[in-house]
Coordinates of C-alpha atoms and ligand atoms in Angstrom, one line a residue:
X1 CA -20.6 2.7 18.5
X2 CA -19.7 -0.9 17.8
X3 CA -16.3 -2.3 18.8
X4 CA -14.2 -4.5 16.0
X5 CA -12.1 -6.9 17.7
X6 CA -9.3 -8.7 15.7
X7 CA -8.4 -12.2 16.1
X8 CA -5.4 -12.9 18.9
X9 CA -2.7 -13.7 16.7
X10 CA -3.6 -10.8 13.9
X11 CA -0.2 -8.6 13.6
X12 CA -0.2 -5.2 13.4
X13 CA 2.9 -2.8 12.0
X14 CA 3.9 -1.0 9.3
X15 CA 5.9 -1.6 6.0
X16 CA 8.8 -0.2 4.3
X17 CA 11.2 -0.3 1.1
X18 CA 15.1 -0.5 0.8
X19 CA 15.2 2.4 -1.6
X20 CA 12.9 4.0 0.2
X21 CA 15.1 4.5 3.1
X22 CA 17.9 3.2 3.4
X23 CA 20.3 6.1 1.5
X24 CA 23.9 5.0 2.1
X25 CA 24.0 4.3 -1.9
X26 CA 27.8 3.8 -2.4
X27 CA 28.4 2.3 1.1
X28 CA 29.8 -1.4 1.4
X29 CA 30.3 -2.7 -1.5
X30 CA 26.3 -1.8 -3.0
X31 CA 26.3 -2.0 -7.0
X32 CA 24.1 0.4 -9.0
X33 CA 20.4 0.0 -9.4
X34 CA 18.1 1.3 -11.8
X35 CA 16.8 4.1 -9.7
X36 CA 20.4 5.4 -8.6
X37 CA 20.5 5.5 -12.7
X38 CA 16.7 6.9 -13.4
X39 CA 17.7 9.6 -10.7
X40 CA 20.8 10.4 -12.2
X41 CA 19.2 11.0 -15.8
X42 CA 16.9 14.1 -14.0
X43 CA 13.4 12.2 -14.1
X44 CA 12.6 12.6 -9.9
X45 CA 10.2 15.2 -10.2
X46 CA 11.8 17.4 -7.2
X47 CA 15.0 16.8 -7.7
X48 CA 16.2 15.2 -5.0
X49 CA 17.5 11.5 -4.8
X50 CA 17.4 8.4 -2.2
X51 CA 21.2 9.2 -1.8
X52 CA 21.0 9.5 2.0
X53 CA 16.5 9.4 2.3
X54 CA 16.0 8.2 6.0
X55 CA 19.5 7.1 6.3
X56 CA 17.8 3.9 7.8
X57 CA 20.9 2.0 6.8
X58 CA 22.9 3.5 9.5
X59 CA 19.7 4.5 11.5
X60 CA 17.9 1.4 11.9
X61 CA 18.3 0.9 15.8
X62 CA 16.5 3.8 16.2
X63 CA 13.9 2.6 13.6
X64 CA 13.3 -0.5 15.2
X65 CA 12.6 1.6 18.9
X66 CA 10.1 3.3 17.1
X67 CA 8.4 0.2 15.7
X68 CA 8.9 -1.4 18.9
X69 CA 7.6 1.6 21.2
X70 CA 4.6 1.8 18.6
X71 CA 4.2 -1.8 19.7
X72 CA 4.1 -3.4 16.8
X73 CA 4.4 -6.8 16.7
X74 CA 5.8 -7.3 12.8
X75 CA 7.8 -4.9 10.3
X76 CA 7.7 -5.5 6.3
X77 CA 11.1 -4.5 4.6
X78 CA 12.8 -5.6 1.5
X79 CA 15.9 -6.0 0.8
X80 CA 18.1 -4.1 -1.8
X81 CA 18.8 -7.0 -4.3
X82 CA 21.9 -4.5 -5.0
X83 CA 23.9 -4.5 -1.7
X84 CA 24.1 -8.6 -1.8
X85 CA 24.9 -9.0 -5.4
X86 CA 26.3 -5.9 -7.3
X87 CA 26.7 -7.2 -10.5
X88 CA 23.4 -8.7 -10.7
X89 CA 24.7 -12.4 -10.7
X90 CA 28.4 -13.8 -9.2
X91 CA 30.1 -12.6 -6.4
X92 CA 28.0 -12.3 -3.1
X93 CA 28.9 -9.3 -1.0
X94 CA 28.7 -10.0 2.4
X95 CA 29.2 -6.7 4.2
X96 CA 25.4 -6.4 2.4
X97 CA 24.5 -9.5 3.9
X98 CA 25.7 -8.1 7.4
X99 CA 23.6 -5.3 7.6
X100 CA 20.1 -6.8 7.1
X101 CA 21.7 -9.4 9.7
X102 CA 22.0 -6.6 12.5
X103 CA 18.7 -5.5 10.9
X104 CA 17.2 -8.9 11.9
X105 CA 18.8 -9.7 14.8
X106 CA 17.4 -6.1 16.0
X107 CA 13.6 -6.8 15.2
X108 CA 13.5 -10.0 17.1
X109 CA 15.5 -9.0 20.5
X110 CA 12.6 -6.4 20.2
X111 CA 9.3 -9.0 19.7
X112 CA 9.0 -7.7 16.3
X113 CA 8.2 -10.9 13.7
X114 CA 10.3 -9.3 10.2
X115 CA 8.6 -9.9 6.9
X116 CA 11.5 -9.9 4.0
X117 CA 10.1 -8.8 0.7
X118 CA 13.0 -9.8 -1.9
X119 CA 12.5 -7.1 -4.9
X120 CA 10.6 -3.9 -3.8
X121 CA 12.0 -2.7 -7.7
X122 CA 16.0 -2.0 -6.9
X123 CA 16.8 -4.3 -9.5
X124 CA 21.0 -4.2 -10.3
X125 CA 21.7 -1.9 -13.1
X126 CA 24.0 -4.8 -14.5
X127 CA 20.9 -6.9 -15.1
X128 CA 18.7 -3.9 -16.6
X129 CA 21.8 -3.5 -19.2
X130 CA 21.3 -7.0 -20.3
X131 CA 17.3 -6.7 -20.7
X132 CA 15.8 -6.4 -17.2
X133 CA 12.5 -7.6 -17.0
X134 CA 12.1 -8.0 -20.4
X135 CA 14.9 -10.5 -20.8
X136 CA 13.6 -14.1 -19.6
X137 CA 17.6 -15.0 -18.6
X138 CA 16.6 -12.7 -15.4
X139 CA 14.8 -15.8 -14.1
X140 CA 17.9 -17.7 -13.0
X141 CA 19.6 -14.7 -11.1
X142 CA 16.9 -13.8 -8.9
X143 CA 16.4 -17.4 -7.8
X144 CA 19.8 -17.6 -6.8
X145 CA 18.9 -14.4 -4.5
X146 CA 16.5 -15.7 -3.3
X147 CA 18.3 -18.5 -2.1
X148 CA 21.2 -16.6 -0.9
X149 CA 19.2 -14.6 1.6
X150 CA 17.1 -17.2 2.9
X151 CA 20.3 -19.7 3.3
X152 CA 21.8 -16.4 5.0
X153 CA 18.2 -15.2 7.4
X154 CA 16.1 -17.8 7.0
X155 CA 17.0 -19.7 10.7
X156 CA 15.3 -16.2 11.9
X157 CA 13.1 -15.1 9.0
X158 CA 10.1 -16.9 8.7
X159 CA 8.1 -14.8 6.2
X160 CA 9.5 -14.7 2.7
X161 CA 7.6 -12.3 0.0
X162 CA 9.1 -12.4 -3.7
X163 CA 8.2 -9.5 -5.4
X164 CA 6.1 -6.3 -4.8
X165 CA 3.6 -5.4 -7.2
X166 CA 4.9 -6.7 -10.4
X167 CA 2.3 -4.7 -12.3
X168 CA 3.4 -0.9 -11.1
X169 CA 7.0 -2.6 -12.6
X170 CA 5.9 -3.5 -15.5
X171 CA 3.3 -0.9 -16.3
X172 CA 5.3 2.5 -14.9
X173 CA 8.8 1.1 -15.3
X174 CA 8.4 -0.6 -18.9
X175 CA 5.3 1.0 -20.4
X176 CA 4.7 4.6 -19.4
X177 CA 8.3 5.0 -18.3
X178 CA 7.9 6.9 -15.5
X179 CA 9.3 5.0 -13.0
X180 CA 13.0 3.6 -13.6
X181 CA 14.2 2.1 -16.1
X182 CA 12.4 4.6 -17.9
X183 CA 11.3 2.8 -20.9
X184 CA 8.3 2.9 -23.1
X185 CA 7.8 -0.2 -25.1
X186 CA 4.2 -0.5 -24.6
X187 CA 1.7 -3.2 -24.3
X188 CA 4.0 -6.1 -25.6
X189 CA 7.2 -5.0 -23.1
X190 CA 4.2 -4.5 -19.9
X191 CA 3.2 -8.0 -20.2
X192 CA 6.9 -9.2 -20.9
X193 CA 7.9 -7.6 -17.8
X194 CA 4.8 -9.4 -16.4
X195 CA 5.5 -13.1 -17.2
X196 CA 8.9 -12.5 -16.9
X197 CA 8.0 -11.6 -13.0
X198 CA 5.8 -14.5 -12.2
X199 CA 8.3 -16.6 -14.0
X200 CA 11.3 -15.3 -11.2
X201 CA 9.1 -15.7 -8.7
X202 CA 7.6 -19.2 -9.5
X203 CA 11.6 -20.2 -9.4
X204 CA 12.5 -18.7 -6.7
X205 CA 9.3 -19.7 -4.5
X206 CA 10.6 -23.4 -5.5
X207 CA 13.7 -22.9 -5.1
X208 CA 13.2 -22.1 -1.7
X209 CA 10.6 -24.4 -0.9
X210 CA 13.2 -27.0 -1.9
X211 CA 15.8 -26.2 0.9
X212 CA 13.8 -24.6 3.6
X213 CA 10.7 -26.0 5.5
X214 CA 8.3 -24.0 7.3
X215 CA 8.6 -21.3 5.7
X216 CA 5.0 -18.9 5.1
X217 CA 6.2 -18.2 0.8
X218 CA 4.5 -15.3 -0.6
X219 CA 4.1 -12.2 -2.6
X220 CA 2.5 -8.5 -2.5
X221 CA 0.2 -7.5 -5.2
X222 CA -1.9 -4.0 -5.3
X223 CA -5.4 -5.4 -6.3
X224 CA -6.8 -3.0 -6.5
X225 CA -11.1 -3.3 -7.7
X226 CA -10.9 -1.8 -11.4
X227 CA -14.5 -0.3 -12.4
X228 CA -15.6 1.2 -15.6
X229 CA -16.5 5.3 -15.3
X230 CA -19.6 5.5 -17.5
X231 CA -21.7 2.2 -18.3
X232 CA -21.0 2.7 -22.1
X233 CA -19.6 -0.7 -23.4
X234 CA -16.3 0.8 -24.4
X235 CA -15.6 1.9 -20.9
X236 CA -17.3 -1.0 -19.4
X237 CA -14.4 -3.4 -21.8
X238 CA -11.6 -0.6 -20.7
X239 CA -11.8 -1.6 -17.3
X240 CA -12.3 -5.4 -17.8
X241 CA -9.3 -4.9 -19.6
X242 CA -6.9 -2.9 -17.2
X243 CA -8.0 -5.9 -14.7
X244 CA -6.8 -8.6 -16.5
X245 CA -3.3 -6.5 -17.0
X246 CA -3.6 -4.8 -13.0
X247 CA -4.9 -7.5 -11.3
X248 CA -5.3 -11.1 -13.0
X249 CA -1.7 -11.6 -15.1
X250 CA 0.2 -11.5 -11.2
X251 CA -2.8 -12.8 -9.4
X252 CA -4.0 -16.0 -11.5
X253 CA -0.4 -16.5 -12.6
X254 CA 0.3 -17.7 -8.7
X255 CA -2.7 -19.1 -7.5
X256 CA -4.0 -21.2 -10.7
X257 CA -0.9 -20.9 -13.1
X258 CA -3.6 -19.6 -15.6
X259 CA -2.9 -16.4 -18.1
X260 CA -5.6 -13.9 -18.5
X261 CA -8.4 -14.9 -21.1
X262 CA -8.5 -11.8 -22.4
X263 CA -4.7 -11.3 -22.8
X264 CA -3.9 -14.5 -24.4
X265 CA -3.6 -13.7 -27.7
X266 CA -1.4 -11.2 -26.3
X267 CA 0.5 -13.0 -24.1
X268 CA 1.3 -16.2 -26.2
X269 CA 4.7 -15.2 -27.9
X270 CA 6.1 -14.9 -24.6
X271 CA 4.7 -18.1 -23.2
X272 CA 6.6 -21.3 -23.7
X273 CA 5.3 -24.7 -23.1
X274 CA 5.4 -25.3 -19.2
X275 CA 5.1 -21.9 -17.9
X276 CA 1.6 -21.9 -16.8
X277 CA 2.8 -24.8 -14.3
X278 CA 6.1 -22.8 -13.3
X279 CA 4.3 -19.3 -12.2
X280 CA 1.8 -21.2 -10.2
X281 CA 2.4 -21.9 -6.6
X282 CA 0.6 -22.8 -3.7
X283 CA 1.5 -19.7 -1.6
X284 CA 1.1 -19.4 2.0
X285 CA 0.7 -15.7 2.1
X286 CA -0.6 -12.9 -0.1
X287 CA 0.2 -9.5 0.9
X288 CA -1.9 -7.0 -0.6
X289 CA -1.1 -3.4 -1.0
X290 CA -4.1 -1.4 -0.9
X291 CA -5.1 2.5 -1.9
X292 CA -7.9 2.9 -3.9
X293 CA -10.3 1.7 -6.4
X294 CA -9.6 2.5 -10.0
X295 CA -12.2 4.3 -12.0
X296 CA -10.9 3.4 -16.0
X297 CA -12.2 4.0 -19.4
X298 CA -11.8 3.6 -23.1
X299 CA -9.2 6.0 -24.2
X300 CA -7.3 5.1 -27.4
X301 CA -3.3 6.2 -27.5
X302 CA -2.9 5.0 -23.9
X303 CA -1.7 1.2 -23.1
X304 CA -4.3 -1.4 -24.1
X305 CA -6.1 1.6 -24.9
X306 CA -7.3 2.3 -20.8
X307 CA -7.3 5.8 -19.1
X308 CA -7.9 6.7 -15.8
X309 CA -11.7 8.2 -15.8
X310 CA -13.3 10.8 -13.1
X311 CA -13.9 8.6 -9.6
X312 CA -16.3 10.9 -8.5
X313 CA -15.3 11.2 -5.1
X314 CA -15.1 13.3 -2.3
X315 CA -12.4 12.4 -0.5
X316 CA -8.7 12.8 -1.9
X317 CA -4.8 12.4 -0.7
X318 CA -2.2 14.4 -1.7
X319 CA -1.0 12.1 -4.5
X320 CA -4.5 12.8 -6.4
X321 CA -5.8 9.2 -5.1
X322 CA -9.2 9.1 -4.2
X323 CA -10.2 7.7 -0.8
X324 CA -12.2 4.1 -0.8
X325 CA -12.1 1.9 1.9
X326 CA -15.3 0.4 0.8
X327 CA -13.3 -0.9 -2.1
X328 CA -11.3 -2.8 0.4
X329 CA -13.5 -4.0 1.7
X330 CA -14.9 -5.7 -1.6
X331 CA -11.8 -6.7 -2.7
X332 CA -11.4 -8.7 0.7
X333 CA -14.6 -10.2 0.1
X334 CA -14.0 -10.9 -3.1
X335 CA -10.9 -13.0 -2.2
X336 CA -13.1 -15.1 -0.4
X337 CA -15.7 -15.4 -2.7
X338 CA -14.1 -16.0 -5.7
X339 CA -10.3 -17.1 -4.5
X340 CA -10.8 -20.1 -2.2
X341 CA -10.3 -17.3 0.8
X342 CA -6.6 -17.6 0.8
X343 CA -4.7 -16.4 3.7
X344 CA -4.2 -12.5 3.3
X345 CA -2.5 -9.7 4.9
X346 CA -3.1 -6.2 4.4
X347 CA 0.8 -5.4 3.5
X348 CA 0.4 -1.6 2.5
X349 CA -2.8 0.8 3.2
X350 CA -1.6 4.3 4.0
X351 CA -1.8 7.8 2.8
X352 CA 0.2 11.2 1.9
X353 CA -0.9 14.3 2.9
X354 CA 0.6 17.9 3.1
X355 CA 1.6 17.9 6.8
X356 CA 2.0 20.7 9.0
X357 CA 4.5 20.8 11.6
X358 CA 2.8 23.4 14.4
X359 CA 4.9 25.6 16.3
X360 CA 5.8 23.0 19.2
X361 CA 6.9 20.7 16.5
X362 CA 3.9 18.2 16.8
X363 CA 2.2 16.8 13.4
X364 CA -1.9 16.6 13.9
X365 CA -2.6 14.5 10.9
X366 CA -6.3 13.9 11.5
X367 CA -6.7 13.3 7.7
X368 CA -4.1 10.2 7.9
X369 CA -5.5 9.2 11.0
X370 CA -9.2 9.0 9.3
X371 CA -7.4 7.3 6.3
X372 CA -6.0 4.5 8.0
X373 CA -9.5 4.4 10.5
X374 CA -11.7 4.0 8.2
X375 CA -9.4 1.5 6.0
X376 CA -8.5 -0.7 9.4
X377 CA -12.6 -0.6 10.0
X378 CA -13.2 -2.3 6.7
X379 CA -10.6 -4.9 7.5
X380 CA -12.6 -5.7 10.7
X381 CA -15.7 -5.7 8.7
X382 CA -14.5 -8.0 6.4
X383 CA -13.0 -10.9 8.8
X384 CA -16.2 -10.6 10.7
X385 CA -17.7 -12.1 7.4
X386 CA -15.1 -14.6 7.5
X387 CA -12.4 -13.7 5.1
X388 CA -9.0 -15.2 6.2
X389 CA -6.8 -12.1 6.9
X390 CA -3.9 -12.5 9.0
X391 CA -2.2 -9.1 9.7
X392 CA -2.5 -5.1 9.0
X393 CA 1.0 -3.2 7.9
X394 CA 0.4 0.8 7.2
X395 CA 2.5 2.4 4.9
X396 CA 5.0 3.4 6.0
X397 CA 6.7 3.6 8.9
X398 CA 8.6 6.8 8.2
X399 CA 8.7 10.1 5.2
X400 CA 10.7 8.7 2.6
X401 CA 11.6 8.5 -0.8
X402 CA 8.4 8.2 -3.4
X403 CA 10.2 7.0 -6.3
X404 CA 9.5 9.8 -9.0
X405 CA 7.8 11.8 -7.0
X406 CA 10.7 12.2 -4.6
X407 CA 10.8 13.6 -1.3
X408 CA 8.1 15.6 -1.7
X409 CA 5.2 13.2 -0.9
X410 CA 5.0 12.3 2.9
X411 CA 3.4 8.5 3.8
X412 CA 5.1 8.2 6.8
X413 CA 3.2 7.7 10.6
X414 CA 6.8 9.1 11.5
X415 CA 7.5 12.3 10.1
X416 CA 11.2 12.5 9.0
X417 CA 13.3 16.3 8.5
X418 CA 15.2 15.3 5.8
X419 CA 18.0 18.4 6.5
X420 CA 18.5 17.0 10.3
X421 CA 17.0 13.0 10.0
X422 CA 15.6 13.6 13.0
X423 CA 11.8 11.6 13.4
X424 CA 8.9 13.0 15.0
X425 CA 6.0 10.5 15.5
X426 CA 2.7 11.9 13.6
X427 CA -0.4 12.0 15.4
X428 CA -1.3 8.6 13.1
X429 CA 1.3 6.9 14.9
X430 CA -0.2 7.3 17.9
X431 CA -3.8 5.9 16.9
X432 CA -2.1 3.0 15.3
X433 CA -0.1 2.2 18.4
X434 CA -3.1 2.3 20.0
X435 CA -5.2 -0.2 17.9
X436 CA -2.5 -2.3 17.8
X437 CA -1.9 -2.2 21.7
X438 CA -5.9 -2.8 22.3
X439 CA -6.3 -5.2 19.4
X440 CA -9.4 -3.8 18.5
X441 CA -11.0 -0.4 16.3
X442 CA -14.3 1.8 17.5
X443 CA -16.1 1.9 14.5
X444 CA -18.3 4.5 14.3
Ligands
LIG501 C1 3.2 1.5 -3.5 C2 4.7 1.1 -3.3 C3 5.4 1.7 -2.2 C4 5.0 3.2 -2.0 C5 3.5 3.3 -2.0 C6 3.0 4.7 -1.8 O1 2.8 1.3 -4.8 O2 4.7 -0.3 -3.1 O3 6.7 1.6 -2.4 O4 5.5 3.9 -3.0 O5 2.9 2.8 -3.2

């Protein structure tokens, strides 16, 4: 038995997602997003919708006790780009402004340091109706959001992230379509929704960055290590390629303003003179969400002509993910190796399963608590060879709403009975309390 010990000011808590929980859809003035439309159109595969989910919006003091009795000493949320401006650009809505106030003010009367993510993918309907993504006008209007919240939170809010994996948008909401908006305009709208992304967030980093000091500027990407299933060169080119699109466009977009050899070609319709310089910025933060390897190969009628091969693994969640901490490990390191060891937080790492509530109500989720174990032991592993990480967030905090998947996938360390909203902490909740009280993992 060896003990990992974690530096004194590492933070420990857990992350979350506007859409996600929140509910209260129509209350105080919100606008439309594209999910409220995606749901509407019958594409959750459940049926259900994020109409009320967790409720959090009326239920956050009791979310914040349970973040606080887990004693956690930071929170990740976004915030729904919706409730402050409904029509996508004009008119500012403060009653949406109030209520991640209150939501602020709460977390730090409790000790808890808030980490704002600006666009967890609730993007105004009114700005999908004029392109979305794939319209470079969007640039301006989230900019002026961005400045809008942190003039409104940022005497309290230290910890600004811009977007949250700009790849899972582009890929899922504009390639394959199966997240909202739904469409399927392949490899050219992907990487337009891609630039497009690092071109919002390049403004709005500076746009920030002009009024604010002291500030720790960020984003969250899911790097996630992308290997090749067999060692033929088809497979082994696959996989190079679904890094550049996964991976490099969001990652060497920010840190070296540089787009992806292998995409240029690609890419350079979209790609005026002075955008390299405009996506890159000198972050203070990158928060990375982390799951799994991916196992690709060559598989011609998909996007850039990538499918997900066979992982060969043992281990498996109830979304069909296979279970690598060892790839977190690697990608840590690699960060370091290759990346100028940046400053790094872990901003998602967690796990569904099929829980079962016993008869006395309590949730025994030893397969989550091995997850996030075994993931928390690689983090250890890896600053003990020096990589520069600064915090670990699970996902998430509560049950909620998984996008198309609905309410039927359960991530939460809290469980949450969506008929009654009442929360049971999970087993997992405990054993992260309890790393995050002691500071330190066993490893075995
Ligand atoms: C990530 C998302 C998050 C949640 C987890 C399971 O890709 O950022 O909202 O859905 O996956």
């Amino acid at each position: 038995m060896a003990m990992l010990t974690f530096p004194s000011d590492f933070f420990w808590g857990a992350s979350t997602a506007a859409y996600q929980i929140e509910g209260a859809l129509d209350a105080d003035g919100r606008g439309p997003c594209i999910w409220d439309r995606f749901t509407a159109a019958g594409r959750i595969q459940d049926g259900s919708s994020a109409a009320i989910a967790c409720d959090h919006y009326h239920r956050w003091a009791e979310d914040i006790a349970l973040i606080r009795q887990a004693r956690f000493n930071a929170y990740r949320f976004s915030i729904a780009w919706p409730r402050i401006v409904p029509a996508g650009t004009g008119a500012v809505n403060e009653r949406g402004l109030d209520f991640y106030d209150r939501l602020v003010d709460g977390l730090l009367a409790a000790g808890i340091r808030p980490l704002a993510c600006l666009y967890h993918w609730d993007l105004p309907q009114p700005l999908e109706d004029r392109g979305g993504w794939q319209n470079r006008a969007i640039v301006a209007p989230f900019a002026d959001y961005a400045s809008i919240m942190t003039r409104r939170l940022g005497d309290r809010v230290k910890d600004w992230m811009m977007l949250n994996e700009p790849n899972v948008v582009a890929i899922n909401g504009y390639g394959t379509g199966d997240h909202a908006p739904g469409l399927t305009l392949g490899e050219t709208g992907i990487l337009r929704a891609l630039h497009h992304q690092n071109l919002a967030q390049g403004a709005a980093l500076r746009a920030i960055a002009a009024e604010h000091a002291g500030m720790r500027l960020g984003t969250v990407l899911n790097l996630q290590p992308s290997r090749p299933e067999s060692d033929r060169p088809e497979d082994v080119a696959a996989a190079a390629r679904w890094d550049a699109v996964w991976n490099r466009v969001a990652l060497d977009g920010v840190l070296h303003g540089r787009i992806p050899s292998l995409l240029a070609a690609a890419m350079a319709p979209m790609v005026e003179p002075g955008d390299e310089a405009a996506i890159r910025f000198p972050i203070d933060l990158l928060g990375i969400n982390y799951y799994s390897r991916m196992t690709m190969k060559h598989e011609p009628g998909r996007p850039f002509a990538v499918g997900w091969g066979d992982a060969r693994c043992d281990r498996w969640t109830a979304m069909a993910w296979p279970v690598q901490p060892d790839g977190l490990y690697d990608l840590l390191m690699s960060l370091r190796a290759n990346e100028g060891n940046p400053a790094v937080f872990i901003a998602e790492n967690g796990a569904a399963y099929d829980d079962r509530v016993d008869a006395d109500g309590a949730i025994h989720d030893a397969e989550r608590v091995a997850f996030l174990k075994d993931h928390i032991i690689a983090v250890g592993r890896a600053l003990t060879q020096g990589c520069n990480i600064k915090g670990y967030l699970c996902w998430s905090l509560l049950d909620n709403f998984e996008w198309a998947f609905g309410l039927s996938k359960r991530f939460g360390i809290v469980r949450v009975d969506y008929e009654s909203l009442i929360r049971t902490p999970k087993d997992s909740y405990r054993f992260l309390s309890e790393v995050a009280a002691a500071n330190c993992v066993l490893s075995a």
